[in-house]
PDB file of C-alpha atoms in Angstrom:
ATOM      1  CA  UNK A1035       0.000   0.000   0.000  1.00 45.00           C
ATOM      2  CA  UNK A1036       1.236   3.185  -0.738  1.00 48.00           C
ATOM      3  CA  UNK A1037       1.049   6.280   1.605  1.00 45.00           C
ATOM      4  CA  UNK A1038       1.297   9.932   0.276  1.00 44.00           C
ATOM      5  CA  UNK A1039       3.355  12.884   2.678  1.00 42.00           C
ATOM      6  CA  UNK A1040       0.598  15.461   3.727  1.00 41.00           C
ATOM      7  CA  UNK A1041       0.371  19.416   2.198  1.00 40.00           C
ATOM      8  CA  UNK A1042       0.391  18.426  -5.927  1.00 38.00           C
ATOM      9  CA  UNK A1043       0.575  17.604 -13.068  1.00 39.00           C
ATOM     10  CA  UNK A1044      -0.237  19.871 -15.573  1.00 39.00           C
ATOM     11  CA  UNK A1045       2.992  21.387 -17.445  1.00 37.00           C
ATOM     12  CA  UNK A1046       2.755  23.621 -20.190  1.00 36.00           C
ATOM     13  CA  UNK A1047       5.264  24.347 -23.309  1.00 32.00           C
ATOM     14  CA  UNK A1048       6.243  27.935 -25.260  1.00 32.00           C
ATOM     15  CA  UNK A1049       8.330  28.051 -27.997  1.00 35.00           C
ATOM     16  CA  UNK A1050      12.174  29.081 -28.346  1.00 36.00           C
ATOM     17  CA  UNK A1051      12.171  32.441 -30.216  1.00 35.00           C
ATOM     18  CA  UNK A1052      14.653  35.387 -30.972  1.00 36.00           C
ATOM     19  CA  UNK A1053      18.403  36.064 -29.544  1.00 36.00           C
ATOM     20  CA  UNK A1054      18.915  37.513 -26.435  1.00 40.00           C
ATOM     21  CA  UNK A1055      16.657  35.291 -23.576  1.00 47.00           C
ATOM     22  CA  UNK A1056      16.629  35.540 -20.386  1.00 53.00           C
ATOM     23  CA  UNK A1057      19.523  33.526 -18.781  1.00 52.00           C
ATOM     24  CA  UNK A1058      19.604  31.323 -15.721  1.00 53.00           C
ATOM     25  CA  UNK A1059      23.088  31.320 -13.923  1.00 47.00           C
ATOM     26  CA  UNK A1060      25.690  28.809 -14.250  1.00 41.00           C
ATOM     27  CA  UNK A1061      26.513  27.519 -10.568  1.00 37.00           C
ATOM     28  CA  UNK A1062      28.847  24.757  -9.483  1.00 33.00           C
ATOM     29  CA  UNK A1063      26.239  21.708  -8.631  1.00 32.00           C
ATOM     30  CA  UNK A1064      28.018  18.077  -7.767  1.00 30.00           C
ATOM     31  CA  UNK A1065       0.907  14.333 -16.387  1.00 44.00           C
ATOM     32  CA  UNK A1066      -0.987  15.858 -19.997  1.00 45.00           C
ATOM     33  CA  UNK A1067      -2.988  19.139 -18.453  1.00 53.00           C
ATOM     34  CA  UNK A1068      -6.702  18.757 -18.793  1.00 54.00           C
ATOM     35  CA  UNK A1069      -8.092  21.344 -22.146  1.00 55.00           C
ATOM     36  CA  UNK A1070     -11.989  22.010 -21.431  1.00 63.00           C
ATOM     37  CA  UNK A1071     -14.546  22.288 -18.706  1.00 78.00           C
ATOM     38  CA  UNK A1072     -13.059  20.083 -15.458  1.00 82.00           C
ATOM     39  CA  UNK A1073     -15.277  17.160 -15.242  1.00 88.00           C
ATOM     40  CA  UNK A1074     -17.547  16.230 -12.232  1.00 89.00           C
ATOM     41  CA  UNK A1075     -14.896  13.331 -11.179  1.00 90.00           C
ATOM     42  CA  UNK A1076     -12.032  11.536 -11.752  1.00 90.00           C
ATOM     43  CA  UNK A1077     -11.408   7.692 -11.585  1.00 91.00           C
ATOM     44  CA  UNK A1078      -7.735   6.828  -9.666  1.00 89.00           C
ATOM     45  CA  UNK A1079      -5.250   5.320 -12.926  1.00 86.00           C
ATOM     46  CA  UNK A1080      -2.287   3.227 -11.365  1.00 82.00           C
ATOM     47  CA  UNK A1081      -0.079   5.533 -11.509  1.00 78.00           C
ATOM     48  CA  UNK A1082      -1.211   8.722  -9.883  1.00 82.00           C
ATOM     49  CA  UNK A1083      -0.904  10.552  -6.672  1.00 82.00           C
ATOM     50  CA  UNK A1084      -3.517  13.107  -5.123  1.00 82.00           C
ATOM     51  CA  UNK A1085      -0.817  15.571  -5.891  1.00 81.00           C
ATOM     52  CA  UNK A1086      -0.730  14.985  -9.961  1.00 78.00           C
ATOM     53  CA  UNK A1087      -4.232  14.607 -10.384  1.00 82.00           C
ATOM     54  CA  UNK A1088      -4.857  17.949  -8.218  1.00 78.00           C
ATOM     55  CA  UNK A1089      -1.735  19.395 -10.511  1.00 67.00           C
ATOM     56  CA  UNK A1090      -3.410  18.138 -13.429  1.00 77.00           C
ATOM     57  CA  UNK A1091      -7.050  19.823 -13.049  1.00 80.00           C
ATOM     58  CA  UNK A1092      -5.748  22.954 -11.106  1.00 78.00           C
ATOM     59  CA  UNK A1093      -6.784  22.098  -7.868  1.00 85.00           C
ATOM     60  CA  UNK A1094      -4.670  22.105  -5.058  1.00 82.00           C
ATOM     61  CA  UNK A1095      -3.891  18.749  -3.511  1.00 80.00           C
ATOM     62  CA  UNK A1096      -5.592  19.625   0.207  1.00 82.00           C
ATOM     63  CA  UNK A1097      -8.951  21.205  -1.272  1.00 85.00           C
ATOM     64  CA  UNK A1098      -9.291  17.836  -3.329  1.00 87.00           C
ATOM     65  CA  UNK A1099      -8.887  15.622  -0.367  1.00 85.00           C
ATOM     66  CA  UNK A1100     -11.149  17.859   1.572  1.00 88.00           C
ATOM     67  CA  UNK A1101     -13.588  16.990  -1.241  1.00 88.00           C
ATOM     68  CA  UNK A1102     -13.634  13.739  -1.263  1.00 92.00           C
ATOM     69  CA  UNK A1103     -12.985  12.785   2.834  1.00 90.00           C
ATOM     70  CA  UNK A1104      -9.165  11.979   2.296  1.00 91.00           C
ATOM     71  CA  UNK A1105      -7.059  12.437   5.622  1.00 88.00           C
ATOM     72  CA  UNK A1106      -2.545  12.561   5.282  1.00 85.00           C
ATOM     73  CA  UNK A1107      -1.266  11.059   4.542  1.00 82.00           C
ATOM     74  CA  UNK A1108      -3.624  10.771   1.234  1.00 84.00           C
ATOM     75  CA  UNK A1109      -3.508   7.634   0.244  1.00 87.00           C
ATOM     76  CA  UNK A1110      -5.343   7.203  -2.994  1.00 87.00           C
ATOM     77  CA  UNK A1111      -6.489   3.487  -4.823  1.00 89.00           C
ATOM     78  CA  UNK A1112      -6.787   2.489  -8.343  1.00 89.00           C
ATOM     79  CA  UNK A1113     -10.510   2.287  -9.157  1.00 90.00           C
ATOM     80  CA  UNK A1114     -11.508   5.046  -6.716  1.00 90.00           C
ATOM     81  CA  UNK A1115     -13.888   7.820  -7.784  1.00 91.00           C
ATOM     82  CA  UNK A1116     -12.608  11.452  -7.030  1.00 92.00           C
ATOM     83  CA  UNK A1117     -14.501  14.238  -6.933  1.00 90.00           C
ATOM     84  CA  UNK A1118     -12.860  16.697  -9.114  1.00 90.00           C
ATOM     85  CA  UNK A1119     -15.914  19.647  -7.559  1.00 89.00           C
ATOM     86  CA  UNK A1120     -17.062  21.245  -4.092  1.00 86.00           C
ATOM     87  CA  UNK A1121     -19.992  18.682  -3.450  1.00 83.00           C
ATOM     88  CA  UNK A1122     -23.318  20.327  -2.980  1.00 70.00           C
ATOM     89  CA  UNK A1123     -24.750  21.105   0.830  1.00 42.00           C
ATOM     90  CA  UNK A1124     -27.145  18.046  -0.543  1.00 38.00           C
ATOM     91  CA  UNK A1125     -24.582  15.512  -1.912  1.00 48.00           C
ATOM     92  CA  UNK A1126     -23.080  12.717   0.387  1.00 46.00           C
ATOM     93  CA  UNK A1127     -19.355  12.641   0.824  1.00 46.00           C
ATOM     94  CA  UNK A1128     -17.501   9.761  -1.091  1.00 45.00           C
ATOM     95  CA  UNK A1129     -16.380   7.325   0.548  1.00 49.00           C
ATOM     96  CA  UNK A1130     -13.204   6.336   0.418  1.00 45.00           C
ATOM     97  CA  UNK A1131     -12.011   3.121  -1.001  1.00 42.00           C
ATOM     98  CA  UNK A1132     -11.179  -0.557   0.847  1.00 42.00           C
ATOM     99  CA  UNK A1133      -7.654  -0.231   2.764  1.00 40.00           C
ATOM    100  CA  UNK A1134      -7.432  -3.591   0.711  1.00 40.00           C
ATOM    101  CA  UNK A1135      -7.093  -2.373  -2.787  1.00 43.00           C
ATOM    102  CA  UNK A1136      -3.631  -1.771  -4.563  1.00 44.00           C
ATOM    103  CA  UNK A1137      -2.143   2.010  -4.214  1.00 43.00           C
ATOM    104  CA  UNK A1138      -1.254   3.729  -6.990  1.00 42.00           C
ATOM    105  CA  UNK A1139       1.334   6.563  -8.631  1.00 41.00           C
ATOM    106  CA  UNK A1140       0.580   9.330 -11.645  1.00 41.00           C
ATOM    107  CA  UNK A1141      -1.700  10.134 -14.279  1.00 38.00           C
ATOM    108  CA  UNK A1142      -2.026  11.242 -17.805  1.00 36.00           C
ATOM    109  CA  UNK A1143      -2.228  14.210 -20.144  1.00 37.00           C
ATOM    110  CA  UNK A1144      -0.497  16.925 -22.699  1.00 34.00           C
ATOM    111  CA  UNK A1145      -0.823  20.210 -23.642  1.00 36.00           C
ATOM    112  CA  UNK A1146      -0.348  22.011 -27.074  1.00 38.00           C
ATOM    113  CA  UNK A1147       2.833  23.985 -28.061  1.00 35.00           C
ATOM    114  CA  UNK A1148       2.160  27.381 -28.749  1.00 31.00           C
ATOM    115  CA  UNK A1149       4.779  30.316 -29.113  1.00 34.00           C
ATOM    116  CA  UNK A1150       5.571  33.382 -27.200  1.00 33.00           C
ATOM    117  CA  UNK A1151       9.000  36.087 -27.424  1.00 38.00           C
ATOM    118  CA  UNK A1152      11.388  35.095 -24.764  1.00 39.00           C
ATOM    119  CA  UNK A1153      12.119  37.247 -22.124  1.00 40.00           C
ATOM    120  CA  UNK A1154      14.894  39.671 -22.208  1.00 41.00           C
ATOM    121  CA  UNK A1155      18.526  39.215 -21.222  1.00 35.00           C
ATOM    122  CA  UNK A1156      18.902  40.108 -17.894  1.00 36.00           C
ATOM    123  CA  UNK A1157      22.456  38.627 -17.023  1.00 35.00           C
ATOM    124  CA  UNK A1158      25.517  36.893 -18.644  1.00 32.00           C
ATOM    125  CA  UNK A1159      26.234  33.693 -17.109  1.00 33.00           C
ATOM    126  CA  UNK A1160      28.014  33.472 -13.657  1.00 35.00           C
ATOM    127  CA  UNK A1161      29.962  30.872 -12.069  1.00 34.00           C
ATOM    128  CA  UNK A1162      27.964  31.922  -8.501  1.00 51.00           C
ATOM    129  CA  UNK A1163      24.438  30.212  -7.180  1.00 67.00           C
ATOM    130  CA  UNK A1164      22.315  33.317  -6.600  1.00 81.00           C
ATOM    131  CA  UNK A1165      19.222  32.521  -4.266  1.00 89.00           C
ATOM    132  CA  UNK A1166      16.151  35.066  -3.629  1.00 92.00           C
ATOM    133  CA  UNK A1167      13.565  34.181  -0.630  1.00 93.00           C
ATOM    134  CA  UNK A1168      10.130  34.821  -1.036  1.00 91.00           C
ATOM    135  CA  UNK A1169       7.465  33.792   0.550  1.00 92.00           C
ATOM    136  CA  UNK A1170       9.643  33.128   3.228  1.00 93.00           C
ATOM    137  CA  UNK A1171      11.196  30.674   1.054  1.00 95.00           C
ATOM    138  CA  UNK A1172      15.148  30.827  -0.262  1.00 95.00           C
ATOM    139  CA  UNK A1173      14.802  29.951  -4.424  1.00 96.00           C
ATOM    140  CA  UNK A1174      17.443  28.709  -6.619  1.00 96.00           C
ATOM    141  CA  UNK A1175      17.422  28.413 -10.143  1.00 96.00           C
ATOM    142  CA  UNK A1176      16.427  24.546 -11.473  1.00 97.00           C
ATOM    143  CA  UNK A1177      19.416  24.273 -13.918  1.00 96.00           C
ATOM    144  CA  UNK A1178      21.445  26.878 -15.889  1.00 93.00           C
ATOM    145  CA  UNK A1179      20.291  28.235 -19.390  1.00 94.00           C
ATOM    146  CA  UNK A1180      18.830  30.199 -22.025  1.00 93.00           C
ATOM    147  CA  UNK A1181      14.722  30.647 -21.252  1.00 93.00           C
ATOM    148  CA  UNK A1182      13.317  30.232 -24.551  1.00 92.00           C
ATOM    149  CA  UNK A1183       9.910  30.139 -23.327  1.00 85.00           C
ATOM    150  CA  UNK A1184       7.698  32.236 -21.271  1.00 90.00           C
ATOM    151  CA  UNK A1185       5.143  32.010 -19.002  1.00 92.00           C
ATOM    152  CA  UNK A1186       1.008  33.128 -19.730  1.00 80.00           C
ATOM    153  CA  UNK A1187      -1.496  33.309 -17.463  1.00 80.00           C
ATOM    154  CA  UNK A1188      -4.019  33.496 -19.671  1.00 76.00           C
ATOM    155  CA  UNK A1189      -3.558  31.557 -22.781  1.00 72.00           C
ATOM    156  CA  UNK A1190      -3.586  27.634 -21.836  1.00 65.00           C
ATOM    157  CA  UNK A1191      -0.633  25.239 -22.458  1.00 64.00           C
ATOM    158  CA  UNK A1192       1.591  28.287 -21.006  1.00 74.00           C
ATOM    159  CA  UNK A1193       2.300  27.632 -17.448  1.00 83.00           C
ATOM    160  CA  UNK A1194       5.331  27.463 -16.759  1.00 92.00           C
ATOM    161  CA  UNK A1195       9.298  28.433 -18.899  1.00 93.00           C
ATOM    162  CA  UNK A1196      11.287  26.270 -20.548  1.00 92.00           C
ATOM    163  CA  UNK A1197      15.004  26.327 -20.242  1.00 95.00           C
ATOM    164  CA  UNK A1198      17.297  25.304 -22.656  1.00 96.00           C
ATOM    165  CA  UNK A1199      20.493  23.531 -21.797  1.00 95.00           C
ATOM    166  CA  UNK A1200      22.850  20.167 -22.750  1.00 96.00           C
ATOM    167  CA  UNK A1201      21.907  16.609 -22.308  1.00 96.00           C
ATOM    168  CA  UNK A1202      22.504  15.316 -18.731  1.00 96.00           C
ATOM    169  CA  UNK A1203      23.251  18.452 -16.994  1.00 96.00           C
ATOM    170  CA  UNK A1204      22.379  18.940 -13.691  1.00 97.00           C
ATOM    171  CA  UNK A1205      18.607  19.858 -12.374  1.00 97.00           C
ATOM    172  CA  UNK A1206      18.280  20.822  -8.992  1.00 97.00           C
ATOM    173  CA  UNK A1207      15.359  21.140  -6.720  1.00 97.00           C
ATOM    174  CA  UNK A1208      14.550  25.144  -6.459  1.00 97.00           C
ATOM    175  CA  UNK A1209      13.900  25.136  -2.723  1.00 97.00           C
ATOM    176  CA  UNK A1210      14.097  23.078   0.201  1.00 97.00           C
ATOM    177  CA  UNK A1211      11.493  20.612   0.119  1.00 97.00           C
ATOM    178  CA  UNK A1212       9.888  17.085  -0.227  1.00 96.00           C
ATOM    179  CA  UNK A1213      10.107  14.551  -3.822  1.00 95.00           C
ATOM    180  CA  UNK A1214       6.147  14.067  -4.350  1.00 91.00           C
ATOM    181  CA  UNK A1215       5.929  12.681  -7.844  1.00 90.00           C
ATOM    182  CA  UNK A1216       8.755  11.075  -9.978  1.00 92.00           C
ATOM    183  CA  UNK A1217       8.099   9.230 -12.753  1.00 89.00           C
ATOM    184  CA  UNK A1218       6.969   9.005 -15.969  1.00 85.00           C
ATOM    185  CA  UNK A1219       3.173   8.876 -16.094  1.00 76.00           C
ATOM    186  CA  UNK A1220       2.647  12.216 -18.332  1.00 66.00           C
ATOM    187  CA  UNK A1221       3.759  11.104 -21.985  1.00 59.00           C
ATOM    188  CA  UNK A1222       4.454  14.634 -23.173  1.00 74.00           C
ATOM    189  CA  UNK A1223       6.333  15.230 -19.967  1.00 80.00           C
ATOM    190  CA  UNK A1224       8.673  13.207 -20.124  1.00 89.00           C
ATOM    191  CA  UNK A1225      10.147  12.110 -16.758  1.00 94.00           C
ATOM    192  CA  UNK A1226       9.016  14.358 -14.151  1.00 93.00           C
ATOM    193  CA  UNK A1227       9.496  15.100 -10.689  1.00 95.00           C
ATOM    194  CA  UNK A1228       7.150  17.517  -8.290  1.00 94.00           C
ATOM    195  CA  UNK A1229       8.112  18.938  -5.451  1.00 96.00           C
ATOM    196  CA  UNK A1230       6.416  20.128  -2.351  1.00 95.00           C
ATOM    197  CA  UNK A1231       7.681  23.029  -0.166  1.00 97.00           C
ATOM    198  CA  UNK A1232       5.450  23.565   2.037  1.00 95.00           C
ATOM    199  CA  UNK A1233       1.446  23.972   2.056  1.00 91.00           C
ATOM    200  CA  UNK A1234       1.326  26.068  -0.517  1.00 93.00           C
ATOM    201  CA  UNK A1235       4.090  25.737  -2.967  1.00 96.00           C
ATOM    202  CA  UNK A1236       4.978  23.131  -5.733  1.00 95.00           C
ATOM    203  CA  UNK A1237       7.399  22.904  -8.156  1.00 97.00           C
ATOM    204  CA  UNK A1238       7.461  20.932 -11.353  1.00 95.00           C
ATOM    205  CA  UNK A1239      10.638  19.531 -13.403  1.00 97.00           C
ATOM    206  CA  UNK A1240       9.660  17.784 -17.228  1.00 94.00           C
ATOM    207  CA  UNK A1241      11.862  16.264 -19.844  1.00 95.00           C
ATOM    208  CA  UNK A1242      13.964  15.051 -17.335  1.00 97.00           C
ATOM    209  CA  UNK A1243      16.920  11.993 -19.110  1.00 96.00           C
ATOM    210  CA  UNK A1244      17.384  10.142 -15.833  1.00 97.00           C
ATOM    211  CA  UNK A1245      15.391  10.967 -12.639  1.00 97.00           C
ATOM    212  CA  UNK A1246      17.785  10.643  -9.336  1.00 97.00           C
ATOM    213  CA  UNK A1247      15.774  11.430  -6.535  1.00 96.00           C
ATOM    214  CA  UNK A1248      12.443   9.250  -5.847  1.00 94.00           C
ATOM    215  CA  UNK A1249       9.185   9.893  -4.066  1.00 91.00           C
ATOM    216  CA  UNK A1250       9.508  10.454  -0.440  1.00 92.00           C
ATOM    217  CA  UNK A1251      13.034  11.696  -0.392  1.00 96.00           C
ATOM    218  CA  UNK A1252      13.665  15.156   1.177  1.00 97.00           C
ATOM    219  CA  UNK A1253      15.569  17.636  -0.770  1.00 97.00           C
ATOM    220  CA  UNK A1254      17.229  20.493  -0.326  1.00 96.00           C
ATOM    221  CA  UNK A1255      17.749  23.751  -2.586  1.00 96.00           C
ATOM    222  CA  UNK A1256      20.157  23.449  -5.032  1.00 95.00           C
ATOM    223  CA  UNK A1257      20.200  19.931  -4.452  1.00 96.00           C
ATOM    224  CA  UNK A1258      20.370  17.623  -7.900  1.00 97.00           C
ATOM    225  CA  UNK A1259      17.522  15.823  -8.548  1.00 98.00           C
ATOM    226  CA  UNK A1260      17.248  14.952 -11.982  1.00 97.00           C
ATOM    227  CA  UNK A1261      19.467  15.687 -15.804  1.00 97.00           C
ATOM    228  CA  UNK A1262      18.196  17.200 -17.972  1.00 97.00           C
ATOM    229  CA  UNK A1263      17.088  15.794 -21.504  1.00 96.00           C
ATOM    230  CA  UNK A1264      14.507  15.122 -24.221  1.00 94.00           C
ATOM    231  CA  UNK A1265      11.910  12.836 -22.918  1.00 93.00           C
ATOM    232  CA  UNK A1266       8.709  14.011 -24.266  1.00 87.00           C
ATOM    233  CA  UNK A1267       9.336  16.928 -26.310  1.00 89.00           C
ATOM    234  CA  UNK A1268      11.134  17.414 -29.515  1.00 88.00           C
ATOM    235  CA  UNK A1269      14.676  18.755 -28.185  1.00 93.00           C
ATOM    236  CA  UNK A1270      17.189  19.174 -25.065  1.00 96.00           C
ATOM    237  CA  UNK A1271      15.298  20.877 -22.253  1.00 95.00           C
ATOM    238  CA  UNK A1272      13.925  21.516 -18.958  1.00 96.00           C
ATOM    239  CA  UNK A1273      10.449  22.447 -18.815  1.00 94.00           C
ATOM    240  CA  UNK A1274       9.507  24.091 -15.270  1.00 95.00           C
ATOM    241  CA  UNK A1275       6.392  25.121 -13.272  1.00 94.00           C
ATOM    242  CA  UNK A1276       5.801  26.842  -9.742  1.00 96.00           C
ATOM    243  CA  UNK A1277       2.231  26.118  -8.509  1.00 93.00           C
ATOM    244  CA  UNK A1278       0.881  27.824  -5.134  1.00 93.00           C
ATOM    245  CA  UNK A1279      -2.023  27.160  -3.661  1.00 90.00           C
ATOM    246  CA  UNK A1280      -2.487  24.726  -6.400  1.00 88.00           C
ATOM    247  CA  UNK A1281      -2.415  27.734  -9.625  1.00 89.00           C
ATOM    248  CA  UNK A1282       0.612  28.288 -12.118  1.00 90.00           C
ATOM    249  CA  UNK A1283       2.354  31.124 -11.323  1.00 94.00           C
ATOM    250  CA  UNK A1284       5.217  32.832 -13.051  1.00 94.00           C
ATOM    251  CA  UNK A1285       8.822  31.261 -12.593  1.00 94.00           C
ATOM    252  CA  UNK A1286      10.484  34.574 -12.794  1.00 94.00           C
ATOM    253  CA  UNK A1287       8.652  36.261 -10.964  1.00 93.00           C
ATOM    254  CA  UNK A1288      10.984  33.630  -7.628  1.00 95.00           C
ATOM    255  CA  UNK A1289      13.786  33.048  -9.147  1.00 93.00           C
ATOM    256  CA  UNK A1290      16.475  35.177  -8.613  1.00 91.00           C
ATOM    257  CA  UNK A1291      18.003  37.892 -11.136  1.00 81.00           C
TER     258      UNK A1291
END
């Protein structure tokens, strides 16, 4: 049976574009998102976690269990029926499924590729690890690299930036935090890992060649947790995506100049 840490997959793509992108620094370092109307519920695929399928459908992880009667450590089944909506005064409460029936991992889905200008220069490369807290949380920058796409709030398959880089350099986790999805069950992500940082921030790393931390471990910032690569997409790349309170939010608007 598998058990899921208390406090969490939909990744979207923008295309490279013009000279000059933003850059993040050089340091030294040793699931397809729903398109449409969310639907009513949401049957459990081996495979996902309460976190993907909340990452998935934009809802954060704790209002979904609070939907559907899950208590932490959120331990989800194959075969059980989520509800993917706030249940009406009138509707009874799912229950939840058998403590008998097989645990489960990830989920499925993939967005479109659209294309956007990349963001200014804002920095030649450095041989220093710049950090910025926010939030009350120190950021790092996931791996080093040209941005060649940008982040929209309002178009979908935009929800995160896209870094470019070289096959099987180093991606690091961009705070201090805990592995709560690794694996492979988006097909147009690629190997993935989520992290959680704390109640109200994720972070999401796609395209991933080899995935080195698994779920469960702890992490810290700046710590390596995956290379970088090609899985799911069409070149060398690291696709990544801040979530808090369960919504995309803008990369750069953490990480540090």
């Amino acid at each position: 049976m598998r058990l899921f840490l208390p406090a969490l997959v939909m990744i979207a793509f923008l295309a490279a574009c013009s000279s000059g992108g933003r850059v993040a620094p050089v340091h030294h370092l040793g699931a397809v998102p729903h398109v449409g109307p969310r639907p009513s519920h949401y049957t459990v695929r081996r495979g996902d976690t309460l976190y993907s399928i909340g990452w998935r459908y934009g809802v954060h992880y704790r209002t979904l269990a609070h939907w559907n009667a899950i208590r932490p450590p959120y331990t989800i089944y194959v075969g059980q029926k989520l509800r993917l909506n706030s249940p009406s005064k009138s509707a009874a409460k799912p229950k939840q499924a058998s403590e008998n029936k097989k645990s489960v991992t990830k989920s499925t889905a993939s967005p479109p590729l659209t294309k956007i200008k990349a963001v200014p220069a804002k920095k030649a490369l450095s041989l220093e690890r710049p950090t910025k807290v926010a939030h009350g949380i120190r950021w790092y920058w996931p791996t080093q690299g040209e941005v060649i796409q940008n982040f929209s709030r309002t178009e979908a398959g935009r929800k995160g930036v896209d870094i470019a880089g070289e096959l099987g350099q180093p991606v690091v986790a961009v705070a201090d935090g805990k592995v709560v999805y690794s694996g492979r069950g988006l097909p147009r992500y690629g190997k993935l890992i989520i992290v959680k940082h704390d109640a109200n921030f994720l972070s999401a790393y796609a395209h991933n060649r080899l995935l080195v931390s698994k779920e469960g471990d702890s992490v810290k910032g700046g710590q390596k947790i995956a290379e970088m690569g090609r899985s799911g997409t069409d070149r060398v790349k690291l696709h990544f995506e801040i979530r808090h309170h369960g919504q995309p939010v803008d990369p750069l608007r953490y990480l540090p100049e």
